[in-house]
PDB file of C-alpha atoms in Angstrom:
ATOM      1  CA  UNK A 505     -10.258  29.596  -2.720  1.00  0.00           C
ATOM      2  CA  UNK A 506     -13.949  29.474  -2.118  1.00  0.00           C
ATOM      3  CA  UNK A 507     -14.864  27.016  -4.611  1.00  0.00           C
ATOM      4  CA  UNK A 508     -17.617  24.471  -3.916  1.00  0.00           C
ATOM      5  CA  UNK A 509     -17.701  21.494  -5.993  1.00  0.00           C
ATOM      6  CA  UNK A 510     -21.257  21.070  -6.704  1.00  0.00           C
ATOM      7  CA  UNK A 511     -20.980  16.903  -7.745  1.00  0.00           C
ATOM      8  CA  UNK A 512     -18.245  14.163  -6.722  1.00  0.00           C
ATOM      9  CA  UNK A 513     -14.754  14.147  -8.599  1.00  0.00           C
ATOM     10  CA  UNK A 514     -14.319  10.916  -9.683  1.00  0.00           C
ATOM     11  CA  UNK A 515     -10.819   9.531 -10.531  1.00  0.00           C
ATOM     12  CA  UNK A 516     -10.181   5.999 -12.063  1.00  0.00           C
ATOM     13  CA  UNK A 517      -7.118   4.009 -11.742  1.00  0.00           C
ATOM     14  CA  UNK A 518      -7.444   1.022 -13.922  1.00  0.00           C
ATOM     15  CA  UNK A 519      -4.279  -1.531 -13.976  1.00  0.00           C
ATOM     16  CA  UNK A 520      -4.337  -4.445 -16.747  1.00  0.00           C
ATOM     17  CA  UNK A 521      -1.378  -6.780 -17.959  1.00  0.00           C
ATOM     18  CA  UNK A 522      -1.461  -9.812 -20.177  1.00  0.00           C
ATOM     19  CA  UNK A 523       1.541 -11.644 -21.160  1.00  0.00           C
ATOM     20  CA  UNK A 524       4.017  -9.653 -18.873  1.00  0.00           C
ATOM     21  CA  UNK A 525       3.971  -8.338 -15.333  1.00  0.00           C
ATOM     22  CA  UNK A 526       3.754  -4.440 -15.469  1.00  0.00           C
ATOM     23  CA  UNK A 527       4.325  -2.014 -12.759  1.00  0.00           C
ATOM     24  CA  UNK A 528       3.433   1.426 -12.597  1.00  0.00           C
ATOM     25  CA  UNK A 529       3.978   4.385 -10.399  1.00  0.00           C
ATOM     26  CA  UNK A 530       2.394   7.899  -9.705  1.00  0.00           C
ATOM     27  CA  UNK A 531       2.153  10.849  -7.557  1.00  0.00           C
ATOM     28  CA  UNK A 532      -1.087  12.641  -7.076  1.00  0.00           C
ATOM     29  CA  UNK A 533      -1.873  16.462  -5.489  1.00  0.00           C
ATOM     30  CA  UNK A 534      -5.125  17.573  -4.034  1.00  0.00           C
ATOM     31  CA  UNK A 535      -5.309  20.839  -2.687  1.00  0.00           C
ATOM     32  CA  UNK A 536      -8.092  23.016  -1.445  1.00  0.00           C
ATOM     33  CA  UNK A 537      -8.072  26.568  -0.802  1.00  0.00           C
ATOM     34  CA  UNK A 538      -9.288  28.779   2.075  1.00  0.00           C
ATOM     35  CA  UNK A 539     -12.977  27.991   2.658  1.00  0.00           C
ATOM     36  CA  UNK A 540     -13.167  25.211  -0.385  1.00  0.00           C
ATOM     37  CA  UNK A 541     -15.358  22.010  -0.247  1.00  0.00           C
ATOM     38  CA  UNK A 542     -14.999  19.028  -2.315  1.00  0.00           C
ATOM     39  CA  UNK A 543     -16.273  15.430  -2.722  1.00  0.00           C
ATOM     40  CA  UNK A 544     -13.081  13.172  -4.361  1.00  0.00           C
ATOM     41  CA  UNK A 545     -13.613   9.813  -5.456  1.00  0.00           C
ATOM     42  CA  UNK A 546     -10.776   7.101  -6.039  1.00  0.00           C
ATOM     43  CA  UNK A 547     -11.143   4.421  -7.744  1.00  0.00           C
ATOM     44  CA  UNK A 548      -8.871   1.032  -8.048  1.00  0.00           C
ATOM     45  CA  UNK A 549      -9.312  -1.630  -9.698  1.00  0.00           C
ATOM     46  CA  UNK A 550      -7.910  -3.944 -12.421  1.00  0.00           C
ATOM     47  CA  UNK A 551      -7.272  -7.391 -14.358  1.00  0.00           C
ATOM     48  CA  UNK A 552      -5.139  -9.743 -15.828  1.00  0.00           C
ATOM     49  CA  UNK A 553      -1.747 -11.092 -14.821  1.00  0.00           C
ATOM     50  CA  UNK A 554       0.993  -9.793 -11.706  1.00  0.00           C
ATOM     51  CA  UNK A 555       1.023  -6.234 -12.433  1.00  0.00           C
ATOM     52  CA  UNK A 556       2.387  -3.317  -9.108  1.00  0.00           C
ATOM     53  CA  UNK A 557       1.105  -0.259  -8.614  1.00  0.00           C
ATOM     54  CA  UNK A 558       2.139   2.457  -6.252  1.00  0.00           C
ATOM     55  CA  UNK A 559       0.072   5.768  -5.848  1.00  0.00           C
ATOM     56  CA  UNK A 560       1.171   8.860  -3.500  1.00  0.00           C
ATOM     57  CA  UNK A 561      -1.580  11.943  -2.665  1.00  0.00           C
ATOM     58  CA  UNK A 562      -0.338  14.893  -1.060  1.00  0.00           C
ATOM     59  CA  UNK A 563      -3.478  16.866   0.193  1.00  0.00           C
ATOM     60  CA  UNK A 564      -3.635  20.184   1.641  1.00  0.00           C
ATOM     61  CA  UNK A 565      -6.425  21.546   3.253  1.00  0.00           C
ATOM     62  CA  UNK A 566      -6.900  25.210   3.779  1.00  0.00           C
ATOM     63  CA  UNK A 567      -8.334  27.380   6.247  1.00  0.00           C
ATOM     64  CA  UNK A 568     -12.234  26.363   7.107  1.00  0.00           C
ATOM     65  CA  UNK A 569     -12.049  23.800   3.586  1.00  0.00           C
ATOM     66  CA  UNK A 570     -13.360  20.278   3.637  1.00  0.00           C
ATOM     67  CA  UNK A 571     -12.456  17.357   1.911  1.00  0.00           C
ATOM     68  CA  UNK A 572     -15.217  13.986   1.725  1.00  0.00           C
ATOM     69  CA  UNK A 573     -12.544  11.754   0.317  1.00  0.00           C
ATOM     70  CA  UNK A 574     -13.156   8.260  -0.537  1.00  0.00           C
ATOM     71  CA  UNK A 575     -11.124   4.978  -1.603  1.00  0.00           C
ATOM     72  CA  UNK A 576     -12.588   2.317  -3.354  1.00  0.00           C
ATOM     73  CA  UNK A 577     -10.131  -0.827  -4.010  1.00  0.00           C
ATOM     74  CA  UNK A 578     -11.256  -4.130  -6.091  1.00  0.00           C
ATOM     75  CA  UNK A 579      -7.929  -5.279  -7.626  1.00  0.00           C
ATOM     76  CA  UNK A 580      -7.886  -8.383  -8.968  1.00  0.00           C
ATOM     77  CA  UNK A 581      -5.880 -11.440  -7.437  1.00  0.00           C
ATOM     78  CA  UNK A 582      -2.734 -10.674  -9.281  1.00  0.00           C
ATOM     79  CA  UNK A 583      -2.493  -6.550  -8.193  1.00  0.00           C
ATOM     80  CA  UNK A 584      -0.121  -5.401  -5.897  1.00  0.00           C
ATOM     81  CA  UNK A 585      -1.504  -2.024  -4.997  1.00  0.00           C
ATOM     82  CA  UNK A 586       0.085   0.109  -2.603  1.00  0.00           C
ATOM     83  CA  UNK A 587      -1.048   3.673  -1.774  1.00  0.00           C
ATOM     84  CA  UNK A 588      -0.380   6.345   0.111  1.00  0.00           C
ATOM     85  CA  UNK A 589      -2.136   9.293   1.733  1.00  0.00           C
ATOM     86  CA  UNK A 590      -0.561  12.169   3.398  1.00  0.00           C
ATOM     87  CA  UNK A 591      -2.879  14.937   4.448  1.00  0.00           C
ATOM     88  CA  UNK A 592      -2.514  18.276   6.302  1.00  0.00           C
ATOM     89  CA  UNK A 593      -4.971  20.226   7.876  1.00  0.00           C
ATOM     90  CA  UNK A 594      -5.111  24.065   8.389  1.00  0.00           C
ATOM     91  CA  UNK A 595      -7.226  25.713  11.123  1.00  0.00           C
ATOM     92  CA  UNK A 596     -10.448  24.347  11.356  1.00  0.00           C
ATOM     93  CA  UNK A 597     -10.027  22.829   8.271  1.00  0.00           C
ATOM     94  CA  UNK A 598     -12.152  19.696   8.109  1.00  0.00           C
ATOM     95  CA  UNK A 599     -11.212  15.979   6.595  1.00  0.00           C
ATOM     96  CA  UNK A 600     -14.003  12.793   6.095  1.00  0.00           C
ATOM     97  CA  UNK A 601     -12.386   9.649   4.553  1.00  0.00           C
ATOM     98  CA  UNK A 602     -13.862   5.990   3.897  1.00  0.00           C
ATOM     99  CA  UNK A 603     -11.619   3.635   2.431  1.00  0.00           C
ATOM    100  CA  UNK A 604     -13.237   0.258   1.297  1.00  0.00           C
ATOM    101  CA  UNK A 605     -10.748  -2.902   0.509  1.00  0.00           C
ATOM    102  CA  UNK A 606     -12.711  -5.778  -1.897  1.00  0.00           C
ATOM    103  CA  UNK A 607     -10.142  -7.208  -3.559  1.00  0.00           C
ATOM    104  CA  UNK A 608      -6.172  -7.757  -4.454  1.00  0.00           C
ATOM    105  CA  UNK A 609      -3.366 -10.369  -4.216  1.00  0.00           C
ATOM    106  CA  UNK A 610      -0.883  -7.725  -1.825  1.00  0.00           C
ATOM    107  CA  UNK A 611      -2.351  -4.474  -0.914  1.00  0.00           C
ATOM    108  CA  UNK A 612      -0.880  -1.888   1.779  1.00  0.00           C
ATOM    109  CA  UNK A 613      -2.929   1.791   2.351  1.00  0.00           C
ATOM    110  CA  UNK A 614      -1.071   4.426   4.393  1.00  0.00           C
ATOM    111  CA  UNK A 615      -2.982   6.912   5.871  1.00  0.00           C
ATOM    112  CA  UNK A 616      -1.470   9.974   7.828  1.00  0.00           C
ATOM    113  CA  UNK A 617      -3.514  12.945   8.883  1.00  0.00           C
ATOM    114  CA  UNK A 618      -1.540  16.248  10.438  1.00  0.00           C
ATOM    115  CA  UNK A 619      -4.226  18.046  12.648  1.00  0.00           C
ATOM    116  CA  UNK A 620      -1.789  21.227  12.161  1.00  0.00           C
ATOM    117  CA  UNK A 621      -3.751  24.020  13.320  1.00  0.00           C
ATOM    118  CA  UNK A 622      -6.452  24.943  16.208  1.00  0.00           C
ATOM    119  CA  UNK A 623     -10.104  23.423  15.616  1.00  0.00           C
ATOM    120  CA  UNK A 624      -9.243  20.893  12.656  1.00  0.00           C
ATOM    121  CA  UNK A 625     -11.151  17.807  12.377  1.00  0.00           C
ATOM    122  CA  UNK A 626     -11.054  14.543  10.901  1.00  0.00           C
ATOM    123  CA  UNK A 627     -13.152  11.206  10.789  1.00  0.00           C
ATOM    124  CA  UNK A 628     -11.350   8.353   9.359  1.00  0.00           C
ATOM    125  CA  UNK A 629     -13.485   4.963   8.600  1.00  0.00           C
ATOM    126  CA  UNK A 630     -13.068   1.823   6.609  1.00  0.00           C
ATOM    127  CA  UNK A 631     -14.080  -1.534   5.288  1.00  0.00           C
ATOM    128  CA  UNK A 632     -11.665  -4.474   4.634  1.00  0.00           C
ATOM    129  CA  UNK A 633     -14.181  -7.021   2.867  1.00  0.00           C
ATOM    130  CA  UNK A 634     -11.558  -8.876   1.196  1.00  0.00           C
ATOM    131  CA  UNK A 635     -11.318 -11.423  -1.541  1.00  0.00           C
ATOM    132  CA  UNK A 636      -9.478 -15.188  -1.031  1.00  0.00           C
ATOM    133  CA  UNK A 637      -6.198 -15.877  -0.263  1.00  0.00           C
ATOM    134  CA  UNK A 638      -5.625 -11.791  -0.165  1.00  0.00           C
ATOM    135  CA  UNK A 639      -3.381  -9.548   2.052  1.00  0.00           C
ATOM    136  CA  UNK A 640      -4.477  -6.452   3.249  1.00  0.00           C
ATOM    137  CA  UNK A 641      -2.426  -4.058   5.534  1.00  0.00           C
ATOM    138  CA  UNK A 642      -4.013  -0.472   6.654  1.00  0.00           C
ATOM    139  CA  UNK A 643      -2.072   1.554   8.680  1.00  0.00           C
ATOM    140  CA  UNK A 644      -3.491   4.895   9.342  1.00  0.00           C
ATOM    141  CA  UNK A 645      -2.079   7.765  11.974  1.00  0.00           C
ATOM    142  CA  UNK A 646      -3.645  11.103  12.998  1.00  0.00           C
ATOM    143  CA  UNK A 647      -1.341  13.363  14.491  1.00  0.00           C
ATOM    144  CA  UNK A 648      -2.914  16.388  16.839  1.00  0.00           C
ATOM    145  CA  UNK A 649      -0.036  18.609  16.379  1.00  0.00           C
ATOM    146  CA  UNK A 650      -2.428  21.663  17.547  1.00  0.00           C
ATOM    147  CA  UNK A 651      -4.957  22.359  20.593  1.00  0.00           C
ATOM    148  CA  UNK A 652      -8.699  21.840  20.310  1.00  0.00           C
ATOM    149  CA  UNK A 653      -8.428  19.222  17.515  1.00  0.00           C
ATOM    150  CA  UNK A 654     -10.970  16.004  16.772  1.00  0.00           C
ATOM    151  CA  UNK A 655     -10.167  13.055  15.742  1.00  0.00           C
ATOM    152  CA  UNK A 656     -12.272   9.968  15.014  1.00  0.00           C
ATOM    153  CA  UNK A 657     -11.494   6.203  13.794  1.00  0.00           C
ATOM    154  CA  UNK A 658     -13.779   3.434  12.739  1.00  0.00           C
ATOM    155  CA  UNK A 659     -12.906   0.864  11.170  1.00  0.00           C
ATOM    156  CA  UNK A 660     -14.755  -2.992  10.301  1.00  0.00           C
ATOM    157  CA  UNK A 661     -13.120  -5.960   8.902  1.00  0.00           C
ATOM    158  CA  UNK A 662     -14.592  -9.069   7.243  1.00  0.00           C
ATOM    159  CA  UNK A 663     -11.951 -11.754   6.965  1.00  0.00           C
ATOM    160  CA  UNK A 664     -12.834 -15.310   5.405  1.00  0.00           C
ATOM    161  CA  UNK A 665     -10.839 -18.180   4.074  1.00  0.00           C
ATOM    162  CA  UNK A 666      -6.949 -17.806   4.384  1.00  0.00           C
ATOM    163  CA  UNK A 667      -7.009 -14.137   4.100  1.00  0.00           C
ATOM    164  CA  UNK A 668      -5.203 -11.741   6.143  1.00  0.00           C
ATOM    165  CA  UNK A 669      -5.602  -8.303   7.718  1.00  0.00           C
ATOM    166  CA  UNK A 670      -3.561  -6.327   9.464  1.00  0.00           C
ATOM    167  CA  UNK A 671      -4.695  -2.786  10.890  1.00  0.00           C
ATOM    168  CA  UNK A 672      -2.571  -0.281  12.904  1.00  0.00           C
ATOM    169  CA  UNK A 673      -4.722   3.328  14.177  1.00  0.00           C
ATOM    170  CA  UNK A 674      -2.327   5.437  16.032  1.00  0.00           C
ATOM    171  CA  UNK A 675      -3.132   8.769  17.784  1.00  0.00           C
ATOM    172  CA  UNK A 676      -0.334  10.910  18.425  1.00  0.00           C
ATOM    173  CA  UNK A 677      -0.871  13.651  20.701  1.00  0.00           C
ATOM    174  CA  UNK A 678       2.152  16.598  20.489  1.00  0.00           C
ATOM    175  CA  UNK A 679       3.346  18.923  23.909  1.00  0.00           C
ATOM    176  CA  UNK A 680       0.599  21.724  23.699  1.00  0.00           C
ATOM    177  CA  UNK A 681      -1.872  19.637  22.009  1.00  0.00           C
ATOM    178  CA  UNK A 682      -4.156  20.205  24.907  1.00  0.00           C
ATOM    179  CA  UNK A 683      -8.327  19.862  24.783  1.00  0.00           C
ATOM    180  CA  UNK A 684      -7.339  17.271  21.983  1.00  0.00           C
ATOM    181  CA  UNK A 685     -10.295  14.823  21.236  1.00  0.00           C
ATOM    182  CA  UNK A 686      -9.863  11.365  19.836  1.00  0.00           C
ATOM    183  CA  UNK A 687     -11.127   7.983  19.448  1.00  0.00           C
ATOM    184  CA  UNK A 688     -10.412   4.634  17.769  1.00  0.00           C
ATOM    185  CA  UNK A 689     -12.795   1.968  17.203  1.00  0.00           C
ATOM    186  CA  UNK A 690     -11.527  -1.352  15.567  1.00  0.00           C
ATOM    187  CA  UNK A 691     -13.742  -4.173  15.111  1.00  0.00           C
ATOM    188  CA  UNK A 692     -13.152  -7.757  13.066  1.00  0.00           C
ATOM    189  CA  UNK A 693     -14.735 -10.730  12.253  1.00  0.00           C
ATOM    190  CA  UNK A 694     -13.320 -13.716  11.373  1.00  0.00           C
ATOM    191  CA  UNK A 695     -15.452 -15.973   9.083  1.00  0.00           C
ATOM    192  CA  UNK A 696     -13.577 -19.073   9.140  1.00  0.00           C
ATOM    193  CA  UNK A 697     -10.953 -20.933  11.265  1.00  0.00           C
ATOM    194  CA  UNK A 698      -8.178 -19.931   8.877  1.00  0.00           C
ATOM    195  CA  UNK A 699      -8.566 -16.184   8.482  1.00  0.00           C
ATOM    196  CA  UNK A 700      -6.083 -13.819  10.277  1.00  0.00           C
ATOM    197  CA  UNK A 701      -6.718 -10.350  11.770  1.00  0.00           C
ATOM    198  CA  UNK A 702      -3.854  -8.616  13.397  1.00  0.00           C
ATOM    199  CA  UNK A 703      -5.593  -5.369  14.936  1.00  0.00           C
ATOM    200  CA  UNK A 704      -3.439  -2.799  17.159  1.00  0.00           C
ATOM    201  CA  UNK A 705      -4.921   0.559  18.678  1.00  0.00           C
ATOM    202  CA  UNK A 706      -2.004   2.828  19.645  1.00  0.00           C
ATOM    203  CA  UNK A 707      -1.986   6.126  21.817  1.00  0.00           C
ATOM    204  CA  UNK A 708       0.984   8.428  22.190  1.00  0.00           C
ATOM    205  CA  UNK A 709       0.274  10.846  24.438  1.00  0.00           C
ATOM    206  CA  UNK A 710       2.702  14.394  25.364  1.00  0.00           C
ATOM    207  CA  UNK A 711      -0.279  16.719  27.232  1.00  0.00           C
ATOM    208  CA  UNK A 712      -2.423  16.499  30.368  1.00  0.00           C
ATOM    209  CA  UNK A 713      -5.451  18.178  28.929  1.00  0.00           C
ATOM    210  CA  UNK A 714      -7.019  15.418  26.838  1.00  0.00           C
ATOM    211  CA  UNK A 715      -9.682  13.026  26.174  1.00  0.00           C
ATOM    212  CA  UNK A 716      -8.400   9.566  24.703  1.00  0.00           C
ATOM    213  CA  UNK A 717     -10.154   6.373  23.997  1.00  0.00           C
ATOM    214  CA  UNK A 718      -9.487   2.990  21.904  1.00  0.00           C
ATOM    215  CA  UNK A 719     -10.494  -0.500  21.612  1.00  0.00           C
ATOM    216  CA  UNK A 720     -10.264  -3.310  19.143  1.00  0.00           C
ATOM    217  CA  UNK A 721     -11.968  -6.839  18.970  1.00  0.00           C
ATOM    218  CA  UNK A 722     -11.324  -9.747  17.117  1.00  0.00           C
ATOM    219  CA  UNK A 723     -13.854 -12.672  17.141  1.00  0.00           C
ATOM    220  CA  UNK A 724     -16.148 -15.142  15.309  1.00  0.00           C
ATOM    221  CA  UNK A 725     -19.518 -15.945  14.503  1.00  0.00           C
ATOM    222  CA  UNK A 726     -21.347 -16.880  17.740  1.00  0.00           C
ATOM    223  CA  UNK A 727     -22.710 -20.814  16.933  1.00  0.00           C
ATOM    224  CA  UNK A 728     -26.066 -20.042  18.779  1.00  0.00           C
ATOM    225  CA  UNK A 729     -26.832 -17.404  16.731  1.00  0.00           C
ATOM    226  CA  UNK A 730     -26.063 -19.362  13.231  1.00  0.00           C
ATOM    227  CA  UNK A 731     -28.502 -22.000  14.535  1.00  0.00           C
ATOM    228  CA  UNK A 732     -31.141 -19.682  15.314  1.00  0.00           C
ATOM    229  CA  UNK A 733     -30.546 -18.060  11.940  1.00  0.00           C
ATOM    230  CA  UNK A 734     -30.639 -21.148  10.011  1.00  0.00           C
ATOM    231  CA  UNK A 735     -33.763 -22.208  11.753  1.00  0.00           C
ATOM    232  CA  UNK A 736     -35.309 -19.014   9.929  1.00  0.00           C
ATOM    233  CA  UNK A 737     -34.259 -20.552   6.843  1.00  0.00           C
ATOM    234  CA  UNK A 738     -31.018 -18.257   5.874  1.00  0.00           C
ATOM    235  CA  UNK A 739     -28.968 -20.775   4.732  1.00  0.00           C
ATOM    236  CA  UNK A 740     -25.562 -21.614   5.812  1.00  0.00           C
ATOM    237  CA  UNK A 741     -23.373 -20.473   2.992  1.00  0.00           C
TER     238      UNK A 741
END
């Protein structure tokens, strides 16, 4: 309670097989007191053969705490990495997470965020950058379960070669959830005719006090502005 990290917590989760596959499993806890701030790092990456590797984080916030939370995935072609975030915020309690996708054969990220309590905030952004032939699925839903709540979504997704991408934001907004704020903003780009972005905004909506708004785009480099690019000299590949 109280506590103010004064640098970044960094935590590594490094996941390496040779000869065999190997899978591995864990369940993680993060919890913040009453008027706590902290900076938390994860880290993902690995090498070698097929390998699985599941990862579950409960995290509480307290009263008035805040939480800068960050994932950072670069798995190798042969990791299956699926994580999960579950996170639950006390009054005006106060949640910031980036997630960043590089790399991985198979890779699904869950993020769910309970606004449970009057004046709690979160902004939720992310970057799906990933590597060939990959499969990347982020699903993340903030639930206003309280009045005078804030939510925010941004996400950006760079999708080359025969990759794929799939991202679902949803907004739920409970009975008495009223002066609720939220947004979702989903944009893609698709940097060749193979790549495949499946993008889906979602708003539930149970009060009649509220301000709402999503969007998503999918599209493609325009040609005009590749030629006048490469006519500055920046080359094609």
């Amino acid at each position: 309670r109280g506590t103010v990290l004064d640098k970044p917590l960094q935590v590594l989760f490094v996941s390496r097989a040779e000869a065999q596959a190997t899978m591995s499993h864990q369940r993680h806890l993060i919890e913040l007191g009453d008027e706590a701030q902290a900076t938390v790092l994860l880290d993902f990456s690995g090498d070698g053969g097929e390998r699985l590797a599941t990862h579950f984080f409960d995290v509480r916030l307290g009263r008035n705490a805040k939480l800068t939370l960050y994932r950072v995935q670069n798995e190798a072609a042969g990791g299956t990495l699926v994580t999960r975030i579950d996170t639950r915020l006390s009054r005006d309690a106060k949640f910031e997470a980036v997630t960043i996708d590089l790399g991985g054969g198979f890779i699904r990220h869950d993020l769910d965020v309970s606004l449970a309590d009057s004046g709690a905030e979160t902004t939720i952004a992310g970057l799906y950058a990933q590597a060939k032939h990959s499969h990347i699925d982020n699903h993340v839903r903030a639930v206003h379960a309280a009045p005078h709540c804030t939510s925010r979504m941004n996400y950006r997704g760079l999708v080359d070669e025969k990759t794929k991408a799939v991202f679902n934001g949803k907004v739920v907004v409970c009975s008495g959830a009223q002066k609720t704020d939220s947004e979702q903003r989903i944009a893609n780009l698709l940097l060749s005719r193979k790549a495949e972005v499946n993008a889906k905004p979602d708003l539930e909506i149970y009060a009649d006090d509220v301000k709402c708004a999503h969007g998503a785009t999918v599209g493609q480099l325009d040609e005009v502005a590749l030629a006048y690019l490469r006519s500055r000299g920046i080359d094609k590949g």
